Tab-separated table of C-alpha atoms in Angstrom:
chain	number	residue	atom	x	y	z
A	1	MET	CA	60.672	219.812	102.583
A	2	PHE	CA	57.374	219.820	104.514
A	3	GLU	CA	56.656	216.289	103.303
A	4	GLN	CA	59.960	215.053	104.769
A	5	LEU	CA	59.194	216.813	108.057
A	6	MET	CA	55.793	215.106	108.284
A	7	GLU	CA	57.313	211.722	107.513
A	8	LYS	CA	60.068	212.245	110.094
A	9	ARG	CA	57.720	213.299	112.928
A	10	ARG	CA	57.131	210.365	115.236
A	11	SER	CA	55.981	209.814	118.799
A	12	ILE	CA	59.125	209.681	120.917
A	13	ARG	CA	58.696	208.321	124.441
A	14	HIS	CA	62.347	207.844	125.428
A	15	PHE	CA	64.580	210.849	125.963
A	16	THR	CA	68.150	211.517	126.987
A	17	GLU	CA	68.884	213.612	130.061
A	18	GLU	CA	70.295	216.420	127.908
A	19	GLU	CA	68.497	219.713	128.455
A	20	VAL	CA	66.598	221.457	125.680
A	21	SER	CA	68.288	224.784	124.965
A	22	LYS	CA	66.502	228.015	125.785
A	23	GLU	CA	66.720	229.012	122.106
A	24	ASP	CA	65.089	225.781	120.934
A	25	LEU	CA	62.392	226.019	123.596
A	26	GLU	CA	61.564	229.572	122.518
A	27	LYS	CA	61.260	228.461	118.871
A	28	ILE	CA	58.956	225.625	119.941
A	29	LEU	CA	56.749	227.938	121.996
A	30	LYS	CA	56.629	230.481	119.175
A	31	ALA	CA	55.438	227.760	116.785
A	32	GLY	CA	52.555	226.929	119.117
A	33	LEU	CA	51.575	230.564	119.438
A	34	LEU	CA	51.747	231.099	115.659
A	35	ALA	CA	49.223	228.331	115.024
A	36	PRO	CA	45.992	229.494	113.435
A	37	THR	CA	42.871	229.708	115.584
A	38	ALA	CA	39.202	230.149	114.756
A	39	LYS	CA	38.411	233.817	114.109
A	40	ASN	CA	41.989	234.558	115.219
A	41	ARG	CA	40.806	234.589	118.855
A	42	LYS	CA	44.126	233.151	120.096
A	43	PRO	CA	42.589	231.295	123.067
A	44	ILE	CA	45.692	229.191	123.664
A	45	ASP	CA	48.103	229.401	126.580
A	46	LEU	CA	51.216	227.259	126.943
A	47	ILE	CA	52.603	226.137	130.284
A	48	VAL	CA	56.241	225.051	130.256
A	49	ILE	CA	56.931	222.322	132.807
A	50	GLN	CA	60.540	221.453	133.645
A	51	ASP	CA	60.150	220.521	137.291
A	52	LYS	CA	60.852	216.768	137.557
A	53	GLU	CA	58.391	216.295	140.425
A	54	MET	CA	55.575	217.919	138.442
A	55	LEU	CA	56.417	215.880	135.338
A	56	GLU	CA	56.292	212.754	137.510
A	57	GLN	CA	52.856	213.730	138.819
A	58	LEU	CA	51.614	214.506	135.306
A	59	SER	CA	52.878	211.123	134.105
A	60	LYS	CA	50.133	209.649	136.311
A	61	MET	CA	47.384	212.002	135.083
A	62	LYS	CA	45.568	209.045	133.501
A	63	LYS	CA	45.479	205.268	133.791
A	64	THR	CA	47.742	204.654	130.787
A	65	GLY	CA	49.562	206.630	128.132
A	66	GLY	CA	51.214	209.383	130.156
A	67	GLN	CA	54.175	207.557	131.684
A	68	PHE	CA	56.672	209.020	129.200
A	69	LEU	CA	56.224	212.438	130.850
A	70	ALA	CA	58.178	211.264	133.906
A	71	ASN	CA	61.362	210.985	131.861
A	72	CYS	CA	61.191	213.943	129.507
A	73	PRO	CA	63.135	217.130	130.203
A	74	VAL	CA	60.267	219.426	129.188
A	75	GLY	CA	56.507	219.220	129.090
A	76	ILE	CA	54.308	221.812	127.450
A	77	ALA	CA	50.681	221.908	128.555
A	78	VAL	CA	48.491	223.255	125.782
A	79	VAL	CA	45.437	224.828	127.369
A	80	GLY	CA	42.436	226.605	125.926
A	81	ASN	CA	40.584	229.594	127.274
A	82	THR	CA	36.910	228.627	127.122
A	83	GLU	CA	35.794	232.249	127.584
A	84	LYS	CA	37.580	233.284	124.375
A	85	ALA	CA	36.575	230.278	122.271
A	86	LYS	CA	34.061	227.973	123.921
A	87	GLU	CA	33.206	226.167	120.685
A	88	THR	CA	36.698	225.832	119.211
A	89	TYR	CA	39.308	225.777	121.985
A	90	VAL	CA	39.877	222.022	121.547
A	91	GLU	CA	40.541	222.364	117.831
A	92	ASP	CA	42.639	225.492	118.341
A	93	ALA	CA	44.745	223.791	121.018
A	94	SER	CA	45.130	220.677	118.862
A	95	ILE	CA	46.463	222.742	115.976
A	96	ALA	CA	48.881	224.511	118.340
A	97	ALA	CA	50.055	221.145	119.699
A	98	THR	CA	50.647	219.907	116.157
A	99	PHE	CA	52.667	223.011	115.282
A	100	ILE	CA	54.710	222.439	118.445
A	101	GLN	CA	55.428	218.841	117.473
A	102	LEU	CA	56.435	219.781	113.935
A	103	GLN	CA	58.810	222.457	115.236
A	104	VAL	CA	60.302	219.954	117.704
A	105	THR	CA	60.953	217.553	114.838
A	106	ASP	CA	62.430	220.293	112.657
A	107	LEU	CA	64.918	221.031	115.453
A	108	GLY	CA	66.014	217.377	115.562
A	109	LEU	CA	64.301	216.732	118.885
A	110	GLY	CA	61.537	214.294	119.758
A	111	SER	CA	58.078	214.663	121.265
A	112	CYS	CA	54.975	212.771	122.237
A	113	TRP	CA	51.412	213.992	122.674
A	114	GLY	CA	49.872	213.228	126.050
A	115	ASN	CA	46.137	213.446	125.476
A	116	VAL	CA	44.078	214.962	128.273
A	117	ILE	CA	40.544	214.924	126.858
A	118	GLY	CA	38.398	211.820	127.207
A	119	SER	CA	40.597	209.875	129.597
A	120	TYR	CA	40.502	209.170	133.316
A	121	HIS	CA	42.767	209.005	136.326
A	122	GLU	CA	42.894	205.749	138.274
A	123	ASP	CA	40.693	207.338	140.980
A	124	GLY	CA	37.875	207.938	138.462
A	125	ARG	CA	38.351	211.675	138.003
A	126	SER	CA	38.762	212.935	134.472
A	127	THR	CA	42.306	213.572	133.351
A	128	GLY	CA	41.287	217.168	132.753
A	129	GLU	CA	40.321	217.573	136.419
A	130	VAL	CA	43.654	216.128	137.544
A	131	VAL	CA	45.671	218.383	135.240
A	132	LYS	CA	43.596	221.435	136.171
A	133	GLU	CA	44.345	220.800	139.826
A	134	LEU	CA	48.067	220.100	139.327
A	135	LEU	CA	48.671	223.122	137.097
A	136	LYS	CA	46.290	225.382	139.038
A	137	LEU	CA	44.281	226.294	135.943
A	138	PRO	CA	41.500	228.869	136.372
A	139	ASP	CA	37.945	227.591	135.839
A	140	HIS	CA	37.738	228.962	132.292
A	141	TYR	CA	40.818	227.051	131.092
A	142	GLU	CA	40.917	223.437	129.944
A	143	ALA	CA	44.015	221.390	129.196
A	144	VAL	CA	43.884	219.598	125.852
A	145	ALA	CA	47.333	217.997	125.710
A	146	ILE	CA	50.685	217.837	127.390
A	147	ILE	CA	53.515	217.501	124.909
A	148	GLY	CA	56.590	215.794	126.346
A	149	LEU	CA	59.770	216.671	124.491
A	150	GLY	CA	63.509	216.404	124.564
A	151	HIS	CA	66.529	214.891	122.868
A	152	ILE	CA	65.716	211.518	121.354
A	153	GLY	CA	66.861	208.617	123.510
A	154	LYS	CA	65.481	205.759	121.458
A	155	GLU	CA	64.556	205.884	117.798
A	156	PRO	CA	61.070	204.586	116.978
A	157	GLY	CA	60.361	201.845	114.497
A	158	ASN	CA	59.281	202.458	110.918
A	159	LEU	CA	56.178	204.443	110.145
A	160	PRO	CA	53.260	202.134	109.357
A	161	PRO	CA	52.052	202.464	105.771
A	162	PHE	CA	48.704	203.977	104.913
A	163	ASN	CA	46.328	202.502	102.376
A	164	TRP	CA	45.475	205.224	99.891
A	165	LYS	CA	42.577	203.283	98.323
A	166	GLU	CA	40.944	202.545	101.688
A	167	GLN	CA	41.626	205.850	103.440
A	168	VAL	CA	41.094	208.496	100.754
A	169	HIS	CA	37.625	209.097	99.363
A	170	TYR	CA	36.337	211.452	96.691
A	171	GLU	CA	32.918	213.074	96.793
A	172	LYS	CA	31.471	210.515	99.251
A	173	MET	CA	32.461	207.520	101.327
A	174	GLU	CA	31.414	204.152	99.991
A	175	ASP	CA	32.029	200.636	101.289
């Protein structure tokens, strides 16, 4: 069952205009909050974004790769509290984002991860700075990802195959 869920989960960038139900959204948020965190510190906050104007602004948070946010019904910003988990908030938030995406898929919806870390806005500011300003994050919070989600508007192509012999290593990595 979990294997089928993993194989089904894909990056969806085209959504219908149909709203995500309150019940589904609550299940998705619960999944993110149930994700494990280092030392169970729970340094993750989730910001639900349904305002079309804000989603449009967030779609321009970086030079490329965020445009899909303009057309999704819901965005969830996954942010980490650096005071609670300075060393692990990125990993903790990434696990939460993954749990969110798996729950979205399990509900028959689609999602796409909008990465915040390591990218830049067209004006040269980091994407993190732009998102922090737009979402009015306190200084000790950092956005890691914005997950766009909704009802699937366009099915993605087939999953590319992996090469077991080249990608899985035992004991050590050799050429």
